[in-house]
Amino acid sequence: KSPQARTQSKRFEQWYAAPESEDQQQDAPAEIEVEDPKTALESLVLSTERSLDWPVVKLALANCSVTTMGRYAIETMVPILEISEVERVYNALEEVRLLQDQGVSLPVAKVHDIVALAGTAGKGDILDLDELKDCAYTLVAMQEISQLLSDRDDTATLSDIAQDIDLNPEIVRLFERSFDAAGQLSIRQYPQLDALRKEIIQIEASVTKTMDSIVKDSAYASSLQDKFYTIRENRFVLPVAVVNKNKVQGIVHGMSGTGSTVYIEPQQVIDMNNRLRLAQGELKAEEQRIRTSLSQKLGSQARQVRLATKAVVEIDCAGARERLA
C-alpha cells in the first residue's frame, strides 16, 4: 500500500472500529469446526434418497423380482448415476416388454442360487442328491435363457447381458439327463440303478411274504409278543416274548426298552436279508459314484456359474422394473 492509503486505513480503524473489550483482548478466538465434506455429501445423499422415498421404491421393486438373488441385488442397490447405465437399464426394460409381447418367456424364476454349491464342489466336496437336482434345474434354465437371447437383433442389451452365460453344453446336458420328472436319478441315464432297484424290490417281496407266513403260522403264535414283524438294524425281525426266545431259531437284534421283548431274525429269512443288505449297499455305492462324478463336473464350472448367475440377476432386475412400471 502507498503511504497515503495506509494513513487512510489507520484513520478508518480509529474512527469506526468498535473498541475491543478486555475479554476479547485476552481470549483467543474460538476454532470453528468444519464438517468433513465427504460426511456432508453422504448426509445429503441419504436425505435426498429419503425425500424421494427411495427405500419404498426399492421394496416395491424387490417384490417384483422372481429370484432370491435378484431380490437381494435390488434391496442393496444404490441409485444409478451414469447416464449410459440409465440408458442400458431402460433398454433392458423395453426389451423384456418386447419379449413378452412376442410370447417369449425367459425361465428366470427357475434359476436358484447355486454359486456356493458350485464353489463347494470345486473344492472337492460331494453334494447330496437334492443339491445336485437344484443345480440341474438351474443349469438347464440358464442355458435356455442364453439360447432364447442368442442371435437376436431386437434385444441387443439383454443379449449382451446373456453373453456371460457361457456354460459347458455337455455338462448341462448331462445334468439334464441325470434326473427324471420325479427328481430322482434317471434310470435311462444310469440303467445300473434300475437293475439294483428291481433286485431290492424282488428280495423285499420275498422277505415280506416269508415273514407274513411266519406271523400267521400257529406254531409261532404262542411265542410272538405281537402278531406283526418289524425292522431292526435294517433286518426283518419278529417281536418275541423274552420267555420264549429259545423257541424261535434265528439271530437276536436287540431288546425292547422294558426288556419284555427280544427281536429275532428268523432262520428262514437270514439269507434273503443278507442278499437284501448287499443289494442296498451296491445301490448306495453306485449313487455315491454318480454324485461324485456330477459334483466334479459342477465344480469345474464354478467360475462360469458365478458369471451366469450375475447375468441372470441383471435380467431378473430388468423384469422387476418392467413389472413395477
PDB file of C-alpha atoms in Angstrom:
ATOM      1  CA  LYS A   1       0.000   0.000   0.000  1.00  0.00           C
ATOM      2  CA  SER A   2       1.079   3.618  -0.583  1.00  0.00           C
ATOM      3  CA  PRO A   3       1.805   5.814   2.473  1.00  0.00           C
ATOM      4  CA  GLN A   4      -1.441   7.723   1.776  1.00  0.00           C
ATOM      5  CA  ALA A   5      -3.510   4.514   1.666  1.00  0.00           C
ATOM      6  CA  ARG A   6      -2.006   3.231   4.902  1.00  0.00           C
ATOM      7  CA  THR A   7      -2.836   6.538   6.603  1.00  0.00           C
ATOM      8  CA  GLN A   8      -6.480   6.425   5.408  1.00  0.00           C
ATOM      9  CA  SER A   9      -6.829   2.811   6.600  1.00  0.00           C
ATOM     10  CA  LYS A  10      -5.457   3.685  10.005  1.00  0.00           C
ATOM     11  CA  ARG A  11      -7.844   6.647  10.342  1.00  0.00           C
ATOM     12  CA  PHE A  12     -10.806   4.405   9.368  1.00  0.00           C
ATOM     13  CA  GLU A  13      -9.932   1.937  12.149  1.00  0.00           C
ATOM     14  CA  GLN A  14      -9.589   4.747  14.676  1.00  0.00           C
ATOM     15  CA  TRP A  15     -12.909   6.386  13.742  1.00  0.00           C
ATOM     16  CA  TYR A  16     -15.226   3.425  13.014  1.00  0.00           C
ATOM     17  CA  ALA A  17     -13.798   0.234  14.562  1.00  0.00           C
ATOM     18  CA  ALA A  18     -15.592  -0.897  17.721  1.00  0.00           C
ATOM     19  CA  PRO A  19     -13.326  -0.907  20.759  1.00  0.00           C
ATOM     20  CA  GLU A  20     -12.348  -4.394  21.961  1.00  0.00           C
ATOM     21  CA  SER A  21     -13.384  -5.459  25.419  1.00  0.00           C
ATOM     22  CA  GLU A  22     -10.836  -6.776  27.879  1.00  0.00           C
ATOM     23  CA  ASP A  23     -12.278 -10.284  27.440  1.00  0.00           C
ATOM     24  CA  GLN A  24     -11.891 -10.058  23.674  1.00  0.00           C
ATOM     25  CA  GLN A  25      -8.326  -8.847  24.079  1.00  0.00           C
ATOM     26  CA  GLN A  26      -7.439 -11.662  26.451  1.00  0.00           C
ATOM     27  CA  ASP A  27      -9.351 -14.597  24.916  1.00  0.00           C
ATOM     28  CA  ALA A  28      -8.050 -16.299  21.791  1.00  0.00           C
ATOM     29  CA  PRO A  29     -10.600 -16.662  19.001  1.00  0.00           C
ATOM     30  CA  ALA A  30     -12.534 -19.953  19.189  1.00  0.00           C
ATOM     31  CA  GLU A  31     -11.887 -22.512  16.473  1.00  0.00           C
ATOM     32  CA  ILE A  32     -14.796 -23.175  14.109  1.00  0.00           C
ATOM     33  CA  GLU A  33     -15.492 -26.857  13.449  1.00  0.00           C
ATOM     34  CA  VAL A  34     -15.573 -27.561   9.736  1.00  0.00           C
ATOM     35  CA  GLU A  35     -17.662 -30.560   8.697  1.00  0.00           C
ATOM     36  CA  ASP A  36     -15.934 -33.238   6.650  1.00  0.00           C
ATOM     37  CA  PRO A  37     -17.012 -32.666   3.010  1.00  0.00           C
ATOM     38  CA  LYS A  38     -17.337 -36.429   2.487  1.00  0.00           C
ATOM     39  CA  THR A  39     -19.592 -36.834   5.514  1.00  0.00           C
ATOM     40  CA  ALA A  40     -21.653 -33.837   4.440  1.00  0.00           C
ATOM     41  CA  LEU A  41     -22.111 -35.320   0.969  1.00  0.00           C
ATOM     42  CA  GLU A  42     -23.163 -38.677   2.378  1.00  0.00           C
ATOM     43  CA  SER A  43     -25.706 -36.975   4.632  1.00  0.00           C
ATOM     44  CA  LEU A  44     -27.050 -35.036   1.665  1.00  0.00           C
ATOM     45  CA  VAL A  45     -27.367 -38.201  -0.414  1.00  0.00           C
ATOM     46  CA  LEU A  46     -29.217 -40.031   2.376  1.00  0.00           C
ATOM     47  CA  SER A  47     -31.517 -37.069   2.895  1.00  0.00           C
ATOM     48  CA  THR A  48     -32.234 -36.886  -0.830  1.00  0.00           C
ATOM     49  CA  GLU A  49     -32.981 -40.628  -1.006  1.00  0.00           C
ATOM     50  CA  ARG A  50     -35.427 -40.331   1.888  1.00  0.00           C
ATOM     51  CA  SER A  51     -37.103 -37.359   0.241  1.00  0.00           C
ATOM     52  CA  LEU A  52     -37.570 -39.406  -2.927  1.00  0.00           C
ATOM     53  CA  ASP A  53     -38.904 -42.413  -0.955  1.00  0.00           C
ATOM     54  CA  TRP A  54     -36.019 -44.466  -2.335  1.00  0.00           C
ATOM     55  CA  PRO A  55     -36.381 -47.226   0.312  1.00  0.00           C
ATOM     56  CA  VAL A  56     -40.076 -47.540  -0.569  1.00  0.00           C
ATOM     57  CA  VAL A  57     -39.286 -47.740  -4.280  1.00  0.00           C
ATOM     58  CA  LYS A  58     -36.652 -50.422  -3.674  1.00  0.00           C
ATOM     59  CA  LEU A  59     -39.072 -52.501  -1.612  1.00  0.00           C
ATOM     60  CA  ALA A  60     -41.749 -52.301  -4.303  1.00  0.00           C
ATOM     61  CA  LEU A  61     -39.196 -53.217  -6.948  1.00  0.00           C
ATOM     62  CA  ALA A  62     -37.768 -56.097  -4.890  1.00  0.00           C
ATOM     63  CA  ASN A  63     -41.264 -57.557  -4.560  1.00  0.00           C
ATOM     64  CA  CYS A  64     -41.395 -57.742  -8.363  1.00  0.00           C
ATOM     65  CA  SER A  65     -38.265 -59.903  -8.642  1.00  0.00           C
ATOM     66  CA  VAL A  66     -38.545 -63.672  -9.137  1.00  0.00           C
ATOM     67  CA  THR A  67     -35.231 -64.911  -7.715  1.00  0.00           C
ATOM     68  CA  THR A  68     -33.708 -64.586  -4.260  1.00  0.00           C
ATOM     69  CA  MET A  69     -30.525 -63.245  -5.831  1.00  0.00           C
ATOM     70  CA  GLY A  70     -32.418 -60.570  -7.762  1.00  0.00           C
ATOM     71  CA  ARG A  71     -34.289 -59.506  -4.668  1.00  0.00           C
ATOM     72  CA  TYR A  72     -31.053 -59.115  -2.700  1.00  0.00           C
ATOM     73  CA  ALA A  73     -29.464 -57.127  -5.545  1.00  0.00           C
ATOM     74  CA  ILE A  74     -32.410 -54.718  -5.600  1.00  0.00           C
ATOM     75  CA  GLU A  75     -32.572 -54.350  -1.824  1.00  0.00           C
ATOM     76  CA  THR A  76     -28.889 -53.382  -1.696  1.00  0.00           C
ATOM     77  CA  MET A  77     -28.628 -51.296  -4.862  1.00  0.00           C
ATOM     78  CA  VAL A  78     -27.871 -47.569  -4.966  1.00  0.00           C
ATOM     79  CA  PRO A  79     -29.325 -45.008  -7.381  1.00  0.00           C
ATOM     80  CA  ILE A  80     -27.800 -45.133 -10.844  1.00  0.00           C
ATOM     81  CA  LEU A  81     -25.693 -42.042 -11.547  1.00  0.00           C
ATOM     82  CA  GLU A  82     -24.239 -42.617 -15.016  1.00  0.00           C
ATOM     83  CA  ILE A  83     -26.438 -41.687 -17.984  1.00  0.00           C
ATOM     84  CA  SER A  84     -25.093 -44.590 -20.028  1.00  0.00           C
ATOM     85  CA  GLU A  85     -26.113 -47.039 -17.297  1.00  0.00           C
ATOM     86  CA  VAL A  86     -29.571 -45.464 -17.041  1.00  0.00           C
ATOM     87  CA  GLU A  87     -29.993 -45.939 -20.789  1.00  0.00           C
ATOM     88  CA  ARG A  88     -28.837 -49.569 -20.544  1.00  0.00           C
ATOM     89  CA  VAL A  89     -31.340 -50.301 -17.765  1.00  0.00           C
ATOM     90  CA  TYR A  90     -34.151 -48.625 -19.693  1.00  0.00           C
ATOM     91  CA  ASN A  91     -33.305 -50.527 -22.881  1.00  0.00           C
ATOM     92  CA  ALA A  92     -33.314 -53.826 -20.978  1.00  0.00           C
ATOM     93  CA  LEU A  93     -36.753 -52.998 -19.559  1.00  0.00           C
ATOM     94  CA  GLU A  94     -38.111 -52.238 -23.034  1.00  0.00           C
ATOM     95  CA  GLU A  95     -36.659 -55.469 -24.386  1.00  0.00           C
ATOM     96  CA  VAL A  96     -38.300 -57.503 -21.613  1.00  0.00           C
ATOM     97  CA  ARG A  97     -41.603 -55.940 -22.622  1.00  0.00           C
ATOM     98  CA  LEU A  98     -40.893 -56.726 -26.274  1.00  0.00           C
ATOM     99  CA  LEU A  99     -40.241 -60.391 -25.476  1.00  0.00           C
ATOM    100  CA  GLN A 100     -43.498 -60.570 -23.545  1.00  0.00           C
ATOM    101  CA  ASP A 101     -45.393 -59.109 -26.491  1.00  0.00           C
ATOM    102  CA  GLN A 102     -43.814 -61.795 -28.683  1.00  0.00           C
ATOM    103  CA  GLY A 103     -44.786 -64.557 -26.247  1.00  0.00           C
ATOM    104  CA  VAL A 104     -41.177 -65.349 -25.328  1.00  0.00           C
ATOM    105  CA  SER A 105     -40.836 -66.395 -21.678  1.00  0.00           C
ATOM    106  CA  LEU A 106     -37.403 -66.455 -20.077  1.00  0.00           C
ATOM    107  CA  PRO A 107     -37.235 -69.128 -17.296  1.00  0.00           C
ATOM    108  CA  VAL A 108     -35.587 -66.740 -14.840  1.00  0.00           C
ATOM    109  CA  ALA A 109     -37.693 -67.950 -11.913  1.00  0.00           C
ATOM    110  CA  LYS A 110     -36.253 -71.470 -12.312  1.00  0.00           C
ATOM    111  CA  VAL A 111     -32.737 -70.255 -11.524  1.00  0.00           C
ATOM    112  CA  HIS A 112     -31.629 -70.957  -7.949  1.00  0.00           C
ATOM    113  CA  ASP A 113     -28.575 -69.603  -6.174  1.00  0.00           C
ATOM    114  CA  ILE A 114     -26.059 -72.405  -6.741  1.00  0.00           C
ATOM    115  CA  VAL A 115     -22.917 -70.274  -6.656  1.00  0.00           C
ATOM    116  CA  ALA A 116     -21.934 -71.551  -3.200  1.00  0.00           C
ATOM    117  CA  LEU A 117     -22.713 -75.156  -4.174  1.00  0.00           C
ATOM    118  CA  ALA A 118     -20.547 -74.904  -7.282  1.00  0.00           C
ATOM    119  CA  GLY A 119     -17.748 -73.391  -5.228  1.00  0.00           C
ATOM    120  CA  THR A 120     -18.016 -76.164  -2.650  1.00  0.00           C
ATOM    121  CA  ALA A 121     -17.959 -78.807  -5.373  1.00  0.00           C
ATOM    122  CA  GLY A 122     -14.948 -77.078  -6.885  1.00  0.00           C
ATOM    123  CA  LYS A 123     -13.089 -77.690  -3.617  1.00  0.00           C
ATOM    124  CA  GLY A 124     -13.764 -81.414  -3.839  1.00  0.00           C
ATOM    125  CA  ASP A 125     -16.875 -81.780  -1.692  1.00  0.00           C
ATOM    126  CA  ILE A 126     -19.611 -84.184  -2.796  1.00  0.00           C
ATOM    127  CA  LEU A 127     -23.116 -82.698  -2.976  1.00  0.00           C
ATOM    128  CA  ASP A 128     -26.217 -84.616  -1.963  1.00  0.00           C
ATOM    129  CA  LEU A 129     -28.904 -85.565  -4.476  1.00  0.00           C
ATOM    130  CA  ASP A 130     -31.275 -82.704  -3.598  1.00  0.00           C
ATOM    131  CA  GLU A 131     -28.486 -80.157  -4.076  1.00  0.00           C
ATOM    132  CA  LEU A 132     -27.463 -81.714  -7.390  1.00  0.00           C
ATOM    133  CA  LYS A 133     -31.097 -81.724  -8.516  1.00  0.00           C
ATOM    134  CA  ASP A 134     -31.394 -77.970  -7.815  1.00  0.00           C
ATOM    135  CA  CYS A 135     -28.162 -77.446  -9.737  1.00  0.00           C
ATOM    136  CA  ALA A 136     -29.526 -79.444 -12.667  1.00  0.00           C
ATOM    137  CA  TYR A 137     -32.709 -77.352 -12.902  1.00  0.00           C
ATOM    138  CA  THR A 138     -30.689 -74.139 -12.620  1.00  0.00           C
ATOM    139  CA  LEU A 139     -28.107 -75.062 -15.250  1.00  0.00           C
ATOM    140  CA  VAL A 140     -30.829 -76.051 -17.713  1.00  0.00           C
ATOM    141  CA  ALA A 141     -32.734 -72.790 -17.092  1.00  0.00           C
ATOM    142  CA  MET A 142     -29.586 -70.716 -17.534  1.00  0.00           C
ATOM    143  CA  GLN A 143     -28.792 -72.464 -20.796  1.00  0.00           C
ATOM    144  CA  GLU A 144     -32.339 -71.903 -22.052  1.00  0.00           C
ATOM    145  CA  ILE A 145     -32.120 -68.178 -21.262  1.00  0.00           C
ATOM    146  CA  SER A 146     -28.860 -67.973 -23.209  1.00  0.00           C
ATOM    147  CA  GLN A 147     -30.360 -69.784 -26.199  1.00  0.00           C
ATOM    148  CA  LEU A 148     -33.512 -67.643 -26.248  1.00  0.00           C
ATOM    149  CA  LEU A 149     -31.463 -64.437 -26.300  1.00  0.00           C
ATOM    150  CA  SER A 150     -28.754 -65.511 -28.733  1.00  0.00           C
ATOM    151  CA  ASP A 151     -28.669 -64.211 -32.318  1.00  0.00           C
ATOM    152  CA  ARG A 152     -31.457 -61.681 -31.779  1.00  0.00           C
ATOM    153  CA  ASP A 153     -31.320 -58.217 -33.319  1.00  0.00           C
ATOM    154  CA  ASP A 154     -34.179 -56.732 -31.297  1.00  0.00           C
ATOM    155  CA  THR A 155     -32.838 -57.436 -27.791  1.00  0.00           C
ATOM    156  CA  ALA A 156     -29.316 -56.077 -28.035  1.00  0.00           C
ATOM    157  CA  THR A 157     -28.995 -55.201 -24.346  1.00  0.00           C
ATOM    158  CA  LEU A 158     -30.408 -58.456 -22.951  1.00  0.00           C
ATOM    159  CA  SER A 159     -28.415 -60.467 -25.470  1.00  0.00           C
ATOM    160  CA  ASP A 160     -25.275 -58.628 -24.385  1.00  0.00           C
ATOM    161  CA  ILE A 161     -26.018 -59.470 -20.758  1.00  0.00           C
ATOM    162  CA  ALA A 162     -26.632 -63.120 -21.652  1.00  0.00           C
ATOM    163  CA  GLN A 163     -23.171 -63.347 -23.211  1.00  0.00           C
ATOM    164  CA  ASP A 164     -21.913 -64.085 -19.688  1.00  0.00           C
ATOM    165  CA  ILE A 165     -23.988 -67.279 -19.606  1.00  0.00           C
ATOM    166  CA  ASP A 166     -21.275 -69.464 -21.065  1.00  0.00           C
ATOM    167  CA  LEU A 167     -21.758 -72.914 -19.567  1.00  0.00           C
ATOM    168  CA  ASN A 168     -20.323 -76.130 -20.966  1.00  0.00           C
ATOM    169  CA  PRO A 169     -23.254 -77.543 -23.001  1.00  0.00           C
ATOM    170  CA  GLU A 170     -22.155 -81.145 -22.475  1.00  0.00           C
ATOM    171  CA  ILE A 171     -22.201 -80.735 -18.714  1.00  0.00           C
ATOM    172  CA  VAL A 172     -25.606 -79.059 -18.861  1.00  0.00           C
ATOM    173  CA  ARG A 173     -26.990 -81.937 -20.939  1.00  0.00           C
ATOM    174  CA  LEU A 174     -25.516 -84.468 -18.523  1.00  0.00           C
ATOM    175  CA  PHE A 175     -27.270 -82.809 -15.574  1.00  0.00           C
ATOM    176  CA  GLU A 176     -30.498 -82.556 -17.530  1.00  0.00           C
ATOM    177  CA  ARG A 177     -30.446 -86.273 -18.364  1.00  0.00           C
ATOM    178  CA  SER A 178     -29.401 -87.302 -14.852  1.00  0.00           C
ATOM    179  CA  PHE A 179     -32.783 -86.622 -13.213  1.00  0.00           C
ATOM    180  CA  ASP A 180     -36.250 -87.796 -14.158  1.00  0.00           C
ATOM    181  CA  ALA A 181     -39.544 -85.910 -13.857  1.00  0.00           C
ATOM    182  CA  ALA A 182     -39.893 -87.013 -10.229  1.00  0.00           C
ATOM    183  CA  GLY A 183     -36.488 -85.573  -9.342  1.00  0.00           C
ATOM    184  CA  GLN A 184     -34.857 -88.991  -8.911  1.00  0.00           C
ATOM    185  CA  LEU A 185     -31.700 -90.205 -10.629  1.00  0.00           C
ATOM    186  CA  SER A 186     -32.768 -91.275 -14.096  1.00  0.00           C
ATOM    187  CA  ILE A 187     -32.648 -94.988 -14.910  1.00  0.00           C
ATOM    188  CA  ARG A 188     -32.361 -94.070 -18.590  1.00  0.00           C
ATOM    189  CA  GLN A 189     -29.098 -92.296 -17.911  1.00  0.00           C
ATOM    190  CA  TYR A 190     -27.993 -94.803 -15.261  1.00  0.00           C
ATOM    191  CA  PRO A 191     -29.539 -98.219 -16.136  1.00  0.00           C
ATOM    192  CA  GLN A 192     -27.468 -99.962 -13.454  1.00  0.00           C
ATOM    193  CA  LEU A 193     -29.630 -98.210 -10.862  1.00  0.00           C
ATOM    194  CA  ASP A 194     -32.741 -99.768 -12.369  1.00  0.00           C
ATOM    195  CA  ALA A 195     -31.312-103.269 -12.092  1.00  0.00           C
ATOM    196  CA  LEU A 196     -30.333-102.773  -8.455  1.00  0.00           C
ATOM    197  CA  ARG A 197     -33.672-101.202  -7.535  1.00  0.00           C
ATOM    198  CA  LYS A 198     -35.591-104.074  -9.130  1.00  0.00           C
ATOM    199  CA  GLU A 199     -33.432-106.617  -7.317  1.00  0.00           C
ATOM    200  CA  ILE A 200     -34.111-104.895  -3.987  1.00  0.00           C
ATOM    201  CA  ILE A 201     -37.863-104.840  -4.645  1.00  0.00           C
ATOM    202  CA  GLN A 202     -37.873-108.540  -5.503  1.00  0.00           C
ATOM    203  CA  ILE A 203     -35.896-109.531  -2.418  1.00  0.00           C
ATOM    204  CA  GLU A 204     -38.068-107.370  -0.158  1.00  0.00           C
ATOM    205  CA  ALA A 205     -41.178-109.003  -1.608  1.00  0.00           C
ATOM    206  CA  SER A 206     -39.764-112.449  -0.847  1.00  0.00           C
ATOM    207  CA  VAL A 207     -38.804-111.475   2.696  1.00  0.00           C
ATOM    208  CA  THR A 208     -42.174-109.913   3.498  1.00  0.00           C
ATOM    209  CA  LYS A 209     -44.011-112.930   2.065  1.00  0.00           C
ATOM    210  CA  THR A 210     -41.981-115.244   4.281  1.00  0.00           C
ATOM    211  CA  MET A 211     -42.439-113.050   7.349  1.00  0.00           C
ATOM    212  CA  ASP A 212     -46.189-112.879   6.745  1.00  0.00           C
ATOM    213  CA  SER A 213     -46.387-116.665   6.658  1.00  0.00           C
ATOM    214  CA  ILE A 214     -44.389-116.970   9.899  1.00  0.00           C
ATOM    215  CA  VAL A 215     -46.617-114.487  11.740  1.00  0.00           C
ATOM    216  CA  LYS A 216     -49.720-116.385  10.605  1.00  0.00           C
ATOM    217  CA  ASP A 217     -48.211-119.789  11.455  1.00  0.00           C
ATOM    218  CA  SER A 218     -49.900-121.243  14.528  1.00  0.00           C
ATOM    219  CA  ALA A 219     -46.602-122.855  15.557  1.00  0.00           C
ATOM    220  CA  TYR A 220     -45.222-119.384  16.342  1.00  0.00           C
ATOM    221  CA  ALA A 221     -48.414-117.845  17.750  1.00  0.00           C
ATOM    222  CA  SER A 222     -47.620-118.581  21.399  1.00  0.00           C
ATOM    223  CA  SER A 223     -44.026-117.329  21.089  1.00  0.00           C
ATOM    224  CA  LEU A 224     -44.698-113.939  19.481  1.00  0.00           C
ATOM    225  CA  GLN A 225     -45.308-110.864  21.598  1.00  0.00           C
ATOM    226  CA  ASP A 226     -47.432-109.329  18.832  1.00  0.00           C
ATOM    227  CA  LYS A 227     -48.769-110.542  15.512  1.00  0.00           C
ATOM    228  CA  PHE A 228     -46.561-108.384  13.318  1.00  0.00           C
ATOM    229  CA  TYR A 229     -42.962-108.075  12.202  1.00  0.00           C
ATOM    230  CA  THR A 230     -40.702-105.050  12.138  1.00  0.00           C
ATOM    231  CA  ILE A 231     -37.219-103.903  11.073  1.00  0.00           C
ATOM    232  CA  ARG A 232     -34.225-103.628  13.375  1.00  0.00           C
ATOM    233  CA  GLU A 233     -30.711-102.740  12.153  1.00  0.00           C
ATOM    234  CA  ASN A 234     -32.086-102.939   8.600  1.00  0.00           C
ATOM    235  CA  ARG A 235     -33.126-106.572   9.142  1.00  0.00           C
ATOM    236  CA  PHE A 236     -36.643-108.034   9.196  1.00  0.00           C
ATOM    237  CA  VAL A 237     -37.300-109.370  12.711  1.00  0.00           C
ATOM    238  CA  LEU A 238     -40.062-110.843  14.874  1.00  0.00           C
ATOM    239  CA  PRO A 239     -41.037-109.462  18.311  1.00  0.00           C
ATOM    240  CA  VAL A 240     -40.721-112.489  20.578  1.00  0.00           C
ATOM    241  CA  ALA A 241     -41.619-112.656  24.262  1.00  0.00           C
ATOM    242  CA  VAL A 242     -38.372-112.913  26.209  1.00  0.00           C
ATOM    243  CA  VAL A 243     -39.554-116.071  27.939  1.00  0.00           C
ATOM    244  CA  ASN A 244     -39.942-117.729  24.508  1.00  0.00           C
ATOM    245  CA  LYS A 245     -36.693-116.553  22.943  1.00  0.00           C
ATOM    246  CA  ASN A 246     -35.333-120.109  22.725  1.00  0.00           C
ATOM    247  CA  LYS A 247     -38.378-121.304  20.812  1.00  0.00           C
ATOM    248  CA  VAL A 248     -37.602-119.216  17.682  1.00  0.00           C
ATOM    249  CA  GLN A 249     -34.418-120.058  15.815  1.00  0.00           C
ATOM    250  CA  GLY A 250     -32.550-117.085  14.457  1.00  0.00           C
ATOM    251  CA  ILE A 251     -30.353-114.107  15.312  1.00  0.00           C
ATOM    252  CA  VAL A 252     -31.216-111.672  18.122  1.00  0.00           C
ATOM    253  CA  HIS A 253     -31.121-107.976  17.127  1.00  0.00           C
ATOM    254  CA  GLY A 254     -31.857-106.294  20.434  1.00  0.00           C
ATOM    255  CA  MET A 255     -34.472-105.981  23.145  1.00  0.00           C
ATOM    256  CA  SER A 256     -37.328-103.624  23.911  1.00  0.00           C
ATOM    257  CA  GLY A 257     -36.908-100.855  26.450  1.00  0.00           C
ATOM    258  CA  THR A 258     -38.893-102.805  29.031  1.00  0.00           C
ATOM    259  CA  GLY A 259     -36.876-105.966  28.435  1.00  0.00           C
ATOM    260  CA  SER A 260     -40.020-107.990  27.842  1.00  0.00           C
ATOM    261  CA  THR A 261     -39.432-108.436  24.102  1.00  0.00           C
ATOM    262  CA  VAL A 262     -36.477-109.625  22.024  1.00  0.00           C
ATOM    263  CA  TYR A 263     -36.259-109.005  18.297  1.00  0.00           C
ATOM    264  CA  ILE A 264     -35.232-112.149  16.422  1.00  0.00           C
ATOM    265  CA  GLU A 265     -34.390-112.503  12.760  1.00  0.00           C
ATOM    266  CA  PRO A 266     -35.882-115.899  11.819  1.00  0.00           C
ATOM    267  CA  GLN A 267     -33.618-118.513  10.286  1.00  0.00           C
ATOM    268  CA  GLN A 268     -35.856-118.673   7.198  1.00  0.00           C
ATOM    269  CA  VAL A 269     -35.026-115.069   6.109  1.00  0.00           C
ATOM    270  CA  ILE A 270     -31.362-114.699   7.131  1.00  0.00           C
ATOM    271  CA  ASP A 271     -30.049-115.475   3.652  1.00  0.00           C
ATOM    272  CA  MET A 272     -32.600-113.192   1.997  1.00  0.00           C
ATOM    273  CA  ASN A 273     -31.806-110.392   4.447  1.00  0.00           C
ATOM    274  CA  ASN A 274     -28.109-110.797   3.615  1.00  0.00           C
ATOM    275  CA  ARG A 275     -28.801-110.529  -0.106  1.00  0.00           C
ATOM    276  CA  LEU A 276     -31.017-107.519   0.536  1.00  0.00           C
ATOM    277  CA  ARG A 277     -28.306-105.740   2.515  1.00  0.00           C
ATOM    278  CA  LEU A 278     -25.750-106.428  -0.239  1.00  0.00           C
ATOM    279  CA  ALA A 279     -28.062-105.076  -2.933  1.00  0.00           C
ATOM    280  CA  GLN A 280     -28.819-101.979  -0.867  1.00  0.00           C
ATOM    281  CA  GLY A 281     -25.089-101.439  -0.326  1.00  0.00           C
ATOM    282  CA  GLU A 282     -24.393-101.731  -4.045  1.00  0.00           C
ATOM    283  CA  LEU A 283     -27.149 -99.235  -4.801  1.00  0.00           C
ATOM    284  CA  LYS A 284     -25.777 -96.772  -2.246  1.00  0.00           C
ATOM    285  CA  ALA A 285     -22.249 -97.159  -3.655  1.00  0.00           C
ATOM    286  CA  GLU A 286     -23.482 -96.560  -7.200  1.00  0.00           C
ATOM    287  CA  GLU A 287     -25.391 -93.443  -6.154  1.00  0.00           C
ATOM    288  CA  GLN A 288     -22.262 -92.225  -4.371  1.00  0.00           C
ATOM    289  CA  ARG A 289     -20.255 -92.722  -7.560  1.00  0.00           C
ATOM    290  CA  ILE A 290     -22.794 -90.747  -9.583  1.00  0.00           C
ATOM    291  CA  ARG A 291     -22.918 -87.955  -7.001  1.00  0.00           C
ATOM    292  CA  THR A 292     -19.119 -87.744  -7.016  1.00  0.00           C
ATOM    293  CA  SER A 293     -18.989 -87.522 -10.802  1.00  0.00           C
ATOM    294  CA  LEU A 294     -21.713 -84.859 -11.024  1.00  0.00           C
ATOM    295  CA  SER A 295     -20.127 -82.817  -8.212  1.00  0.00           C
ATOM    296  CA  GLN A 296     -16.799 -82.826 -10.024  1.00  0.00           C
ATOM    297  CA  LYS A 297     -18.470 -81.717 -13.256  1.00  0.00           C
ATOM    298  CA  LEU A 298     -20.251 -78.892 -11.459  1.00  0.00           C
ATOM    299  CA  GLY A 299     -17.078 -77.842  -9.659  1.00  0.00           C
ATOM    300  CA  SER A 300     -15.299 -77.440 -12.994  1.00  0.00           C
ATOM    301  CA  GLN A 301     -17.939 -74.830 -13.896  1.00  0.00           C
ATOM    302  CA  ALA A 302     -17.744 -72.790 -10.674  1.00  0.00           C
ATOM    303  CA  ARG A 303     -16.496 -69.610 -12.373  1.00  0.00           C
ATOM    304  CA  GLN A 304     -18.973 -69.926 -15.253  1.00  0.00           C
ATOM    305  CA  VAL A 305     -21.827 -70.458 -12.792  1.00  0.00           C
ATOM    306  CA  ARG A 306     -20.862 -67.308 -10.900  1.00  0.00           C
ATOM    307  CA  LEU A 307     -20.817 -65.197 -14.086  1.00  0.00           C
ATOM    308  CA  ALA A 308     -24.035 -66.748 -15.389  1.00  0.00           C
ATOM    309  CA  THR A 309     -25.788 -66.063 -12.082  1.00  0.00           C
ATOM    310  CA  LYS A 310     -24.737 -62.424 -12.227  1.00  0.00           C
ATOM    311  CA  ALA A 311     -26.193 -62.160 -15.732  1.00  0.00           C
ATOM    312  CA  VAL A 312     -29.483 -63.786 -14.666  1.00  0.00           C
ATOM    313  CA  VAL A 313     -29.720 -61.378 -11.732  1.00  0.00           C
ATOM    314  CA  GLU A 314     -29.415 -58.425 -14.124  1.00  0.00           C
ATOM    315  CA  ILE A 315     -32.138 -59.904 -16.324  1.00  0.00           C
ATOM    316  CA  ASP A 316     -34.321 -60.508 -13.254  1.00  0.00           C
ATOM    317  CA  CYS A 317     -33.881 -56.868 -12.237  1.00  0.00           C
ATOM    318  CA  ALA A 318     -34.934 -55.781 -15.735  1.00  0.00           C
ATOM    319  CA  GLY A 319     -38.042 -57.929 -15.435  1.00  0.00           C
ATOM    320  CA  ALA A 320     -38.797 -56.477 -11.994  1.00  0.00           C
ATOM    321  CA  ARG A 321     -38.561 -52.938 -13.374  1.00  0.00           C
ATOM    322  CA  GLU A 322     -40.917 -53.818 -16.199  1.00  0.00           C
ATOM    323  CA  ARG A 323     -43.460 -55.356 -13.814  1.00  0.00           C
ATOM    324  CA  LEU A 324     -43.273 -52.373 -11.467  1.00  0.00           C
ATOM    325  CA  ALA A 325     -43.590 -49.963 -14.400  1.00  0.00           C
TER     326      ALA A 325
END
